[in-house]
Coordinates of N, CA and C in Angstrom, one line a residue:
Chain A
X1 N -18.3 59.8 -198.0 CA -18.3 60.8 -197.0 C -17.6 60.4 -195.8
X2 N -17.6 60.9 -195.1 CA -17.0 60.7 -193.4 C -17.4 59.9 -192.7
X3 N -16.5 59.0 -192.2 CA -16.9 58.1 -191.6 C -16.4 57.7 -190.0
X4 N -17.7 57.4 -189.3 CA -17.3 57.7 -187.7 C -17.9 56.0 -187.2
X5 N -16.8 55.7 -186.9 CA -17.2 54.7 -185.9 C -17.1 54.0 -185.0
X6 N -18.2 53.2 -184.6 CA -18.0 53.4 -182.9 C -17.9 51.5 -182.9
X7 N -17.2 50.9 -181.8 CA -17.4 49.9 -181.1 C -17.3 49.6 -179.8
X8 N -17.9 48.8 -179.4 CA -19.1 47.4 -180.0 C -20.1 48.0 -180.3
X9 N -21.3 47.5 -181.3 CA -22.2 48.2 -181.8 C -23.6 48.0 -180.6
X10 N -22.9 46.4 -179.7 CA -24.0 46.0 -178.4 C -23.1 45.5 -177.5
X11 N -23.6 45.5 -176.4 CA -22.5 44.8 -175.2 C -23.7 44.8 -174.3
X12 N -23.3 43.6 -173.7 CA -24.1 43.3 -172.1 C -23.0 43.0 -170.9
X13 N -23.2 43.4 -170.0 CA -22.5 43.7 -168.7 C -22.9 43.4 -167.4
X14 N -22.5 42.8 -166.6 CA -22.9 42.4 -165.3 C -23.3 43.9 -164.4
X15 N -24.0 44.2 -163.4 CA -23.7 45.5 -162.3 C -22.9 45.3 -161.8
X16 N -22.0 46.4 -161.6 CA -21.4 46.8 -161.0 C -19.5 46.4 -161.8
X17 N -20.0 45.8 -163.2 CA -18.6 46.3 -164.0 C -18.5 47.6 -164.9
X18 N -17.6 47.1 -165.5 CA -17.3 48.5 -166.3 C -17.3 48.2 -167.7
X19 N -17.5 48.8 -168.8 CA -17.6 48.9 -170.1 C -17.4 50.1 -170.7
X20 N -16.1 49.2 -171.8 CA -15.4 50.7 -172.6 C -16.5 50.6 -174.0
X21 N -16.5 51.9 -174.4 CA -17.3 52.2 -175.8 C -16.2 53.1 -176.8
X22 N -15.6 52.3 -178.2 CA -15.1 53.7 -178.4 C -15.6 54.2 -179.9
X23 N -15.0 54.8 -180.0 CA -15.4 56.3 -181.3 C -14.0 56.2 -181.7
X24 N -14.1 56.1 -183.4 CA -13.0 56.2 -183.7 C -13.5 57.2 -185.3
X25 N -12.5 58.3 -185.8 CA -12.9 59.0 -186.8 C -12.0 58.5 -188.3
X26 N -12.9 57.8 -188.4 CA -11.4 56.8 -190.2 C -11.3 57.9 -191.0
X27 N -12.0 59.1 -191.6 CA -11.7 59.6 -192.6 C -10.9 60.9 -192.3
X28 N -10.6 61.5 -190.9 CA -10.1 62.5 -190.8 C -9.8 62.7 -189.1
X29 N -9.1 63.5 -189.0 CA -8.8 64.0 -187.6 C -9.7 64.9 -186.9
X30 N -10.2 64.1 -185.7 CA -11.4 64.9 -184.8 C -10.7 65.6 -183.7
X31 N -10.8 67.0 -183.8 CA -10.2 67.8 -182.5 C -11.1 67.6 -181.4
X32 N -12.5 67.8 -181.7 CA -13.3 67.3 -181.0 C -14.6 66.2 -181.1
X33 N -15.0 65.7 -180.0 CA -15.8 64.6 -180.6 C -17.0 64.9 -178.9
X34 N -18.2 64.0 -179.4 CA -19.3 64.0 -178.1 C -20.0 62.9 -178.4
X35 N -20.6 62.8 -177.1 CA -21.1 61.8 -176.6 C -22.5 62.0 -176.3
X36 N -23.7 61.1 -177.1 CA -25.0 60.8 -176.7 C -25.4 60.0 -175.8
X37 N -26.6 60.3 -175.7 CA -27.4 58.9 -175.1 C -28.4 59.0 -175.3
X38 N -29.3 58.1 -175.6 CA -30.6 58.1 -176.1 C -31.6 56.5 -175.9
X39 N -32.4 57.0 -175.1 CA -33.3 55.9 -174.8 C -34.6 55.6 -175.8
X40 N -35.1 54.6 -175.6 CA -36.2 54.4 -176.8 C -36.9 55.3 -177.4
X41 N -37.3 55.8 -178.5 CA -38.4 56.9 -178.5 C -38.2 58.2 -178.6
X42 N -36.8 58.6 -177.8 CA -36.5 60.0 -177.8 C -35.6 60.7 -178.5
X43 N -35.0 61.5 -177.7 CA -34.0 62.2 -179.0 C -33.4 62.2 -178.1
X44 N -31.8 62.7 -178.8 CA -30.6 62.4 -178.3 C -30.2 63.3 -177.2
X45 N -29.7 62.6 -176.3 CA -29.0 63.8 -175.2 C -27.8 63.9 -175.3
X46 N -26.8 65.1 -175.4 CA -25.6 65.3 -175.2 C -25.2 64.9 -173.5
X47 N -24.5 63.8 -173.3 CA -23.3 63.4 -172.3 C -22.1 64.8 -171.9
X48 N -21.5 64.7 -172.9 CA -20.2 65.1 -172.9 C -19.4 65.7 -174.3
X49 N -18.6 66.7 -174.1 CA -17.6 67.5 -175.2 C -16.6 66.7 -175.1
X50 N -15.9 65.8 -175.8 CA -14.6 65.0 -175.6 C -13.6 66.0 -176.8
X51 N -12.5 66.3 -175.8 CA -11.4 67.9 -176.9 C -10.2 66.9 -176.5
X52 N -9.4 66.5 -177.5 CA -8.2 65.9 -177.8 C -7.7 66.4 -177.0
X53 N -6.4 66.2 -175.9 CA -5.5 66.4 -175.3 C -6.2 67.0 -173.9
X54 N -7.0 67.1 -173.5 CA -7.7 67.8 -172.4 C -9.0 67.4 -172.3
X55 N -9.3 67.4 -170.8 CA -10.7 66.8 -169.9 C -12.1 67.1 -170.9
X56 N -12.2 66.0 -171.2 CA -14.4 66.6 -171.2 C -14.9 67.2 -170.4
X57 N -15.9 68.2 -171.3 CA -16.8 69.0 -170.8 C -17.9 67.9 -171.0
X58 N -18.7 67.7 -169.4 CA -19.7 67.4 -169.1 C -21.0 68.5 -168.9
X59 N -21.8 68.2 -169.8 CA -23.4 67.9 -169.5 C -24.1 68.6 -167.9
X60 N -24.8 69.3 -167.9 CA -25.5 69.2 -166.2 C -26.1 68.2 -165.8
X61 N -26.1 67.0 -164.8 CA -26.2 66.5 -164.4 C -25.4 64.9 -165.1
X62 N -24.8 64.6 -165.7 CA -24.0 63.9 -166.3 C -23.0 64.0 -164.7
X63 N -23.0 62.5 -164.8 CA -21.9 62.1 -163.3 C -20.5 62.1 -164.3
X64 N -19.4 62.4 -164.3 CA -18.2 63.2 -164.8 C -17.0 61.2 -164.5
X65 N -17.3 60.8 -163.1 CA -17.0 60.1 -162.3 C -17.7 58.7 -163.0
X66 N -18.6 58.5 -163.5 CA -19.3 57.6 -163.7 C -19.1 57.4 -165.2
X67 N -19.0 58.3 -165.9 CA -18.9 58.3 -167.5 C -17.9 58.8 -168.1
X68 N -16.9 58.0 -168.1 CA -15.3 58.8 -167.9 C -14.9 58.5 -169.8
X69 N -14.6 59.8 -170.0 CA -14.2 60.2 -171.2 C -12.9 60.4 -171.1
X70 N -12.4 59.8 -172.5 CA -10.7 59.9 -172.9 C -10.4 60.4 -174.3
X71 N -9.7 61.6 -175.1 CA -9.9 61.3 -176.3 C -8.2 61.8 -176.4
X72 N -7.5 60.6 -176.2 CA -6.5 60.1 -177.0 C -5.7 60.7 -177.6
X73 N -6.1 60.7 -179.0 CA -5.6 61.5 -180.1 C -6.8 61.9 -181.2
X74 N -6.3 62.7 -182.0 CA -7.2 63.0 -183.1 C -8.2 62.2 -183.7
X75 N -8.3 60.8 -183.5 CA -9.1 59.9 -184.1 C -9.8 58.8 -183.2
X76 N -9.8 59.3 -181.8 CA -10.1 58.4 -181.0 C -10.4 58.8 -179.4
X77 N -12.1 58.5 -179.6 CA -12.8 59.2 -178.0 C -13.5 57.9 -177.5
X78 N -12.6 57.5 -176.0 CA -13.3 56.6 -175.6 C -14.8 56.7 -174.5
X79 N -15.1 56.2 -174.3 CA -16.6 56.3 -173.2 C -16.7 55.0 -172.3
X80 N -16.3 55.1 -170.9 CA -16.0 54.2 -170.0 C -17.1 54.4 -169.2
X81 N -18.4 53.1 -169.3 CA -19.4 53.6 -167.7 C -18.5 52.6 -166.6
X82 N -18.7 53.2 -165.8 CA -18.0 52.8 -165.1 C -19.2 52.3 -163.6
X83 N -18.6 51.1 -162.9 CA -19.9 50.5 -162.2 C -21.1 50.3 -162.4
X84 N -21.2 49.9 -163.8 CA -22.6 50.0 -164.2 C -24.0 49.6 -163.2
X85 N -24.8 50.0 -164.1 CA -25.9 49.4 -163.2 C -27.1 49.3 -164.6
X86 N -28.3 48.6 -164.3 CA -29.6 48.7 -165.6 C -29.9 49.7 -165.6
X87 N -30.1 51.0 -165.0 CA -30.2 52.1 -165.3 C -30.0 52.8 -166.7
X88 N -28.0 52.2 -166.8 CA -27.3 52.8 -167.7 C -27.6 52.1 -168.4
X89 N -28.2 51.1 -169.2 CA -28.6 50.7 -170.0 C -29.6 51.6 -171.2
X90 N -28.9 51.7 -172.5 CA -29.6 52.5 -173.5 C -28.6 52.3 -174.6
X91 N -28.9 53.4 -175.3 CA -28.5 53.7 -176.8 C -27.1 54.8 -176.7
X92 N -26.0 54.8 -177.0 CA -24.8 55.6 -176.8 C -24.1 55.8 -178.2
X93 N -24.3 57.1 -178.7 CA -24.0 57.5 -180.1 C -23.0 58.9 -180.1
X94 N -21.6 58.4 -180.3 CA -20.7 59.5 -180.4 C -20.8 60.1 -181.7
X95 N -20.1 61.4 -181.8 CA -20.3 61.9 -183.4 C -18.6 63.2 -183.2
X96 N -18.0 63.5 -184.4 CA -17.2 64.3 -184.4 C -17.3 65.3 -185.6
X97 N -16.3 66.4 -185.2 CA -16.6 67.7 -186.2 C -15.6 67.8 -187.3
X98 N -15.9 67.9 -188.4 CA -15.2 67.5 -189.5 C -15.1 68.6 -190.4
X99 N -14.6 69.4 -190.6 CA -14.1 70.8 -191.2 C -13.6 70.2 -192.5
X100 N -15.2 70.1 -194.0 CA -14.5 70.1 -195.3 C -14.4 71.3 -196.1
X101 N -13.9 72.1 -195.3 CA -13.2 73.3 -196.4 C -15.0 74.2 -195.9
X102 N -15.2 73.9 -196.1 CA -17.4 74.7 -196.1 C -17.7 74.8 -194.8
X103 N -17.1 74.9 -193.8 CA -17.3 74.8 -192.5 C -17.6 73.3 -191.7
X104 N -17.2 73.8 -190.8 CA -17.6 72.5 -189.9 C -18.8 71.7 -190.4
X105 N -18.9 70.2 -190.2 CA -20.2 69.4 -190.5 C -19.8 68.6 -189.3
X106 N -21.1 67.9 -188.4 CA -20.7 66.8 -187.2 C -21.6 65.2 -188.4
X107 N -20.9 64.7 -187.8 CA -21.3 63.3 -188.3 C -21.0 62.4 -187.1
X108 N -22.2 61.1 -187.4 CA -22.5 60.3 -185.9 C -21.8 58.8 -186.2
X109 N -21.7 58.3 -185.1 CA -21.0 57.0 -185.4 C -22.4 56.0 -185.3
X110 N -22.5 55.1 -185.2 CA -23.7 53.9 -185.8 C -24.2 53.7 -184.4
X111 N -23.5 54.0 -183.2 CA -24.5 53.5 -182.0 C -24.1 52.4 -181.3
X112 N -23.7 52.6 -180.3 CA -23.8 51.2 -179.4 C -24.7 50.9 -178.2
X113 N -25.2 50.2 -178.6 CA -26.6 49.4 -177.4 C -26.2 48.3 -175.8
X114 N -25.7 49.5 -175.1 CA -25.8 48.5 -173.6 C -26.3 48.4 -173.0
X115 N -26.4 47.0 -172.5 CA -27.6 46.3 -171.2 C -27.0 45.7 -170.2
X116 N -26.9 46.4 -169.6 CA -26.3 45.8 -167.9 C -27.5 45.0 -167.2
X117 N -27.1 43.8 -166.9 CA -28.0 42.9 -166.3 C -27.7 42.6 -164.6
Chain B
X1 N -27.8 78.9 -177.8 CA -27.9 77.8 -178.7 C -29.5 77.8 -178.9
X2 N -29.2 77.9 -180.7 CA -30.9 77.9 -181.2 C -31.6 76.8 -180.5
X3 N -32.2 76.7 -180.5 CA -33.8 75.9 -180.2 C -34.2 75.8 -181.4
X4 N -34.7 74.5 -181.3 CA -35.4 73.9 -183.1 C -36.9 73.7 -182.3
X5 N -37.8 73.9 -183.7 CA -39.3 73.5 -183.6 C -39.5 72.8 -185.1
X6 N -40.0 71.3 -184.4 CA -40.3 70.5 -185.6 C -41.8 70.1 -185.3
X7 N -42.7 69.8 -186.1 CA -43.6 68.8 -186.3 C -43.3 67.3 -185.7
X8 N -44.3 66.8 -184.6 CA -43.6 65.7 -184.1 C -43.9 64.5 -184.9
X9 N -45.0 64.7 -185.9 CA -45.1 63.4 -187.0 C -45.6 64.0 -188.4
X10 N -45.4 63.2 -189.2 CA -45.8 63.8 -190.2 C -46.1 62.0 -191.5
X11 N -46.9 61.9 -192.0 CA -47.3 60.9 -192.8 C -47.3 61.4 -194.3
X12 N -46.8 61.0 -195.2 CA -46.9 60.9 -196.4 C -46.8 59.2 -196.8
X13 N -46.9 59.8 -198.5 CA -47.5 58.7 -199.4 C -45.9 58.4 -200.3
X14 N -45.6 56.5 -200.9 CA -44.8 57.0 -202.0 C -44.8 57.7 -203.0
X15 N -43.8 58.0 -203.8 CA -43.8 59.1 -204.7 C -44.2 60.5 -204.2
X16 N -44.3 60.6 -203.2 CA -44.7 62.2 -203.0 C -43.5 63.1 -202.5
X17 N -43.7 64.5 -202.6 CA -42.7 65.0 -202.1 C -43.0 65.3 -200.7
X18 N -42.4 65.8 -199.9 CA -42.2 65.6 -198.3 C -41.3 67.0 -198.4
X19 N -41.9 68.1 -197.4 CA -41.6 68.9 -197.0 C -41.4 69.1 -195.4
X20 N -40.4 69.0 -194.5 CA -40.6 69.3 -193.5 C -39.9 70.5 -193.1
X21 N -40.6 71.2 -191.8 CA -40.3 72.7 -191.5 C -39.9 73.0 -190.2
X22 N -38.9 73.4 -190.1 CA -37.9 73.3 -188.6 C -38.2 74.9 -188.7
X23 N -38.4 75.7 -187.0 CA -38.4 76.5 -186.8 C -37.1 77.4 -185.9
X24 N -36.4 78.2 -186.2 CA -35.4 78.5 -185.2 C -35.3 80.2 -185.3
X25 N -35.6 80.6 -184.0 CA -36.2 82.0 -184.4 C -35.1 82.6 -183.9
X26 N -34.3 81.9 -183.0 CA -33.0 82.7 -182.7 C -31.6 82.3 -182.8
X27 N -32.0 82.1 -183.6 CA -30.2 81.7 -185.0 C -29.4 82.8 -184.5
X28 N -27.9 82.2 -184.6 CA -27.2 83.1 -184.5 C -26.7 83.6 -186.0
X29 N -25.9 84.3 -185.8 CA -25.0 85.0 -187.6 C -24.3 83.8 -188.2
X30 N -24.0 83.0 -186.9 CA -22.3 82.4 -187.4 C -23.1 80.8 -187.5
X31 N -24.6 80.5 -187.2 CA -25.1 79.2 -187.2 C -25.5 78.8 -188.7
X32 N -25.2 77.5 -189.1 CA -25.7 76.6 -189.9 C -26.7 75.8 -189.4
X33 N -27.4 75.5 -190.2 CA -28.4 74.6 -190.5 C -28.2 73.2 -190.9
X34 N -28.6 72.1 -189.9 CA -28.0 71.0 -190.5 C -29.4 69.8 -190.3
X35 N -29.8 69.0 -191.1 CA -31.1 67.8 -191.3 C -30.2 66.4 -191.0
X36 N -30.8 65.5 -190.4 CA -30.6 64.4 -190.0 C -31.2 63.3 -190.0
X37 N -31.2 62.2 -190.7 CA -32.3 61.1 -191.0 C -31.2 60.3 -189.9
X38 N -32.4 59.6 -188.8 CA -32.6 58.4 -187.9 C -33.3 57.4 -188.1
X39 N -32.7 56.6 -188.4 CA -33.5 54.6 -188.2 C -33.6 54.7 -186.5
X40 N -34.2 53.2 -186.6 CA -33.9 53.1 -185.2 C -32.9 52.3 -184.9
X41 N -32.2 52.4 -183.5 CA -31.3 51.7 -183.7 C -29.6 51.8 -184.5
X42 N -30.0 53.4 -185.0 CA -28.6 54.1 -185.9 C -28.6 55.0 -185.3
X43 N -26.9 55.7 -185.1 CA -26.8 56.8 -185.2 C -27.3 57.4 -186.3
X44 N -27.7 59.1 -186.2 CA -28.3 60.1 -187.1 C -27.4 60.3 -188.6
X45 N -27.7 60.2 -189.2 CA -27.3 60.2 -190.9 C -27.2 61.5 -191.3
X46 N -26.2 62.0 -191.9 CA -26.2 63.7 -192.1 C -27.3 63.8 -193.6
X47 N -27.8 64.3 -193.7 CA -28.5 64.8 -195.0 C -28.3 66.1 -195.9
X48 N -28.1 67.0 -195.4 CA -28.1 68.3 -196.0 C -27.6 69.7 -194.9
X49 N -26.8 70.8 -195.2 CA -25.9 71.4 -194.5 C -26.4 72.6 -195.1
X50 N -26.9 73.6 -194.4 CA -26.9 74.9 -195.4 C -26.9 76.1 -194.5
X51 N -26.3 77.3 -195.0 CA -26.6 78.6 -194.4 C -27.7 79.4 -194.6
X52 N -27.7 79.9 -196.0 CA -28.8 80.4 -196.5 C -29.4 79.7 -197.8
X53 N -30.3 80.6 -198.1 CA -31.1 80.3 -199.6 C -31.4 78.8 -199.8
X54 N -30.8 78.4 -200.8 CA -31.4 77.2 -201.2 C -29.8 76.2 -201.1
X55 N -30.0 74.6 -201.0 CA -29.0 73.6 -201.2 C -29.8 72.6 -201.5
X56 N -28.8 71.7 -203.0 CA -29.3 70.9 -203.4 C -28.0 69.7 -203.4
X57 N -28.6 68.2 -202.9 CA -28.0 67.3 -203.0 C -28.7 66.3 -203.7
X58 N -27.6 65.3 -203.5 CA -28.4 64.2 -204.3 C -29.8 63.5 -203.9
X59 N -30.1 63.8 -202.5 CA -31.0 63.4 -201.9 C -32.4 63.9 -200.9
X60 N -31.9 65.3 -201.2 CA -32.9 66.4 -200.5 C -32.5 67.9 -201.0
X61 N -32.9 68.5 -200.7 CA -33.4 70.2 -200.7 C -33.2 70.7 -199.5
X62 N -32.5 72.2 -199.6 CA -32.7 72.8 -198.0 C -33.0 73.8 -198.5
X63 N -34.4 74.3 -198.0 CA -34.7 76.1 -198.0 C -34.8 76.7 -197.2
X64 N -33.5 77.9 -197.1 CA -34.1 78.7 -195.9 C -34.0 80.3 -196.1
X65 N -35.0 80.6 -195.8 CA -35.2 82.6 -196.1 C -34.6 83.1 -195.7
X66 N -34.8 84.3 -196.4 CA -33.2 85.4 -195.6 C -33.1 85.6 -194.4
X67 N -34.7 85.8 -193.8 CA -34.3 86.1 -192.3 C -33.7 85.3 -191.4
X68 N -34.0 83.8 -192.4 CA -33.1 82.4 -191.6 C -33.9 82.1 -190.2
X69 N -34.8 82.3 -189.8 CA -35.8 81.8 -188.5 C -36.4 80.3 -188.5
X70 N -36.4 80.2 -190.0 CA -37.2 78.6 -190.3 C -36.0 77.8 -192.0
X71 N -36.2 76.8 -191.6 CA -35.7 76.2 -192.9 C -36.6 75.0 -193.2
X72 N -36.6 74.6 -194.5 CA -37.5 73.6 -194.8 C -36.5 72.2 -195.5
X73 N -36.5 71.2 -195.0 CA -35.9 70.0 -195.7 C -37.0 69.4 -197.1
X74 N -36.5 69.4 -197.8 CA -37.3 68.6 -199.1 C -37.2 67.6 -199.9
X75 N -37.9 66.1 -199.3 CA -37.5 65.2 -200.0 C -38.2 64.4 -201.0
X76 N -37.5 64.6 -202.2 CA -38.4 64.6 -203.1 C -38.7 62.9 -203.6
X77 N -39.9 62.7 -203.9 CA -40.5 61.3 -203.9 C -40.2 60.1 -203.4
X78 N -40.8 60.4 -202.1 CA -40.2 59.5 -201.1 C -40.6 58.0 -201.2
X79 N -40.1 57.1 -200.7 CA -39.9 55.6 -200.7 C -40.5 55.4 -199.4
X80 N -40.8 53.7 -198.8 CA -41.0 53.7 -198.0 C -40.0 53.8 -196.5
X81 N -38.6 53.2 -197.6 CA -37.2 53.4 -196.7 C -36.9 54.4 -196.2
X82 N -37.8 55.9 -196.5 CA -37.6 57.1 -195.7 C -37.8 57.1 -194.6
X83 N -39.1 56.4 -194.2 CA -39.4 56.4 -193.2 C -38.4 56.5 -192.4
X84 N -38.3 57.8 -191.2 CA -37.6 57.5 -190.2 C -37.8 59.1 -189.5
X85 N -37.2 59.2 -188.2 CA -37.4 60.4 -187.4 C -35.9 61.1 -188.2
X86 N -36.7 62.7 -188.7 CA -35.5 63.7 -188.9 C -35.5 64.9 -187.9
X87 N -34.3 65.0 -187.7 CA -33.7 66.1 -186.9 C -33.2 67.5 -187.7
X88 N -33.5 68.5 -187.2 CA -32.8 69.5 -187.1 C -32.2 70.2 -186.9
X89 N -31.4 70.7 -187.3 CA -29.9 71.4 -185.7 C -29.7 72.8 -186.5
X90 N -29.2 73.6 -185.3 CA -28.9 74.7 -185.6 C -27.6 74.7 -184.8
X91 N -26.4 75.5 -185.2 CA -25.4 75.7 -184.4 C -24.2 76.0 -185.3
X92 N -23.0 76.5 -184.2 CA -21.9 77.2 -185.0 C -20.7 76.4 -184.9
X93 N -20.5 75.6 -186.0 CA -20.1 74.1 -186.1 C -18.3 74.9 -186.1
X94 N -18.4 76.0 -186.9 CA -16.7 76.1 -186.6 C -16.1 76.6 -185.7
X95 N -16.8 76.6 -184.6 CA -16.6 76.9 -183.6 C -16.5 75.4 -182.6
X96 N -16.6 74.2 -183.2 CA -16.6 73.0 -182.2 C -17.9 73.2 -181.6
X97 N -18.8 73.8 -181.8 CA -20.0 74.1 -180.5 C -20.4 72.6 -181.3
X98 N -21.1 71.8 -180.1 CA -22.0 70.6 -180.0 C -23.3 70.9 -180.7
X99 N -24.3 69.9 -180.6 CA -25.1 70.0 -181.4 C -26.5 69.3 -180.2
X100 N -27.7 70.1 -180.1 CA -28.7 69.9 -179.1 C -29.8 69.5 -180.0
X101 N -30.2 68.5 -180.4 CA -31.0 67.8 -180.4 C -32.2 68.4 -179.8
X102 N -33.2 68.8 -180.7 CA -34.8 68.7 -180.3 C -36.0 67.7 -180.3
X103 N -37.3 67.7 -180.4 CA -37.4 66.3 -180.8 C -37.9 65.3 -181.7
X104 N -37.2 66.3 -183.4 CA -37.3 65.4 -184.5 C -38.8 65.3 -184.7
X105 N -38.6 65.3 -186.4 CA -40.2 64.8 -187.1 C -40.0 63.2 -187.3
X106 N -40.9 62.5 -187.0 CA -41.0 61.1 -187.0 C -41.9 61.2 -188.4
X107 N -41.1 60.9 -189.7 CA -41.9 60.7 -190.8 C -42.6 59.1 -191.4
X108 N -43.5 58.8 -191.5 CA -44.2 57.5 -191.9 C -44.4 57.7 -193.2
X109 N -44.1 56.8 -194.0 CA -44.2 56.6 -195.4 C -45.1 55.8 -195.7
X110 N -45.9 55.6 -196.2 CA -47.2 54.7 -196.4 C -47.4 54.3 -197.8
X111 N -47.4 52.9 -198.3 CA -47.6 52.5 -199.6 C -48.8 53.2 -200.6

């Protein structure tokens, strides 16, 4: 099947730097791709719409400025926090939309776990 | 964008079958139906993809009625490795629309 994946799977970070997260789509070309976040226990929250050649659509209340999205080309959405702090520390699970002939399916990449210390 | 209604836990036995039932009363025409197995610590795992009636994979069941308001995931003789929170989505995937997360049946599998 389709395969989406994201690196680093974990990262730890001092406050007040920056850490890139990315999404890359191996089996096919992602026009679009998005961005979760999800803390212990809960379900996922959409961040952001990451659309190849043009700005993310942000989330209401998602800082735009703080969580800086890039997607590249067809196979690659990056995720920048930028100035971190422990706050931002959680679970960050991108996923993209993969059109096999049957309509669109989204599929998720494995997750990466950051801890700003 | 549908709204899903799941069961927030549900316990079964091995070998049994496992039925769980997602509610979505305001589906659009152009939405699919899509099930998601979560570990913890993983992104969501696709499981099964369906519009109407019935879909069968190698590893679940999807039923959903004509009027398409509810669908049911069905996994047949579950292991303990099932164990995990499943999701349900509704949305109009060819359209790029995103996918909103509700808040998943947390399934326990018990020897």
């Amino acid at each position: 099947g389709a395969v989406v994946s994201q690196h680093p799977s974990w990262v730890i970070c001092k406050s007040g730097t920056s850490v890139k997260i990315e999404c890359r789509s191996l089996d096919f070309q992602a026009t679009t791709m998005f961005w979760y976040r999800q803390f212990p226990k809960q379900s996922l929250m959409l961040m952001a719409t990451s659309n190849e050649g043009s700005k993310a659509t942000y989330e209401q209340g998602v800082e735009k400025d703080k969580f800086l999205i890039n997607h590249a080309s067809l196979t690659l959405s990056t995720l920048t926090v930028t100035s971190a702090h422990p706050e931002d520390s959680s679970f960050y699970i991108c996923s993209a939309s993969w059109d096999r002939g049957l309509g669109n399916t989204i599929y998720f990449g494995e997750g990466s776990w950051l801890t700003v210390v | 964008l549908a709204k899903t209604t799941q069961p927030i836990s549900m316990d079964s036995y091995e070998g049994q079958e496992v039925n769980i039932t997602c509610s979505h009363n305001n589906i659009a025409t152009n939405d699919y139906i899509t099930w998601y197995q979560q570990f913890p610590s993983q992104g969501p795992r696709f499981i099964i993809q369906g519009y109407k009636t019935k879909v069968t994979n190698e590893v679940a069941s999807l039923f959903i009625p004509a009027d398409r308001k509810s669908s049911t995931l069905s996994l047949p003789r579950v292991s303990l490795s099932d164990t995990a929170v499943y999701y349900c989505l509704v949305g109009d995937y060819n359209a790029g629309n995103m996918l909103t997360f509700g808040g998943g049946t947390r399934l326990m599998v018990k020897p």
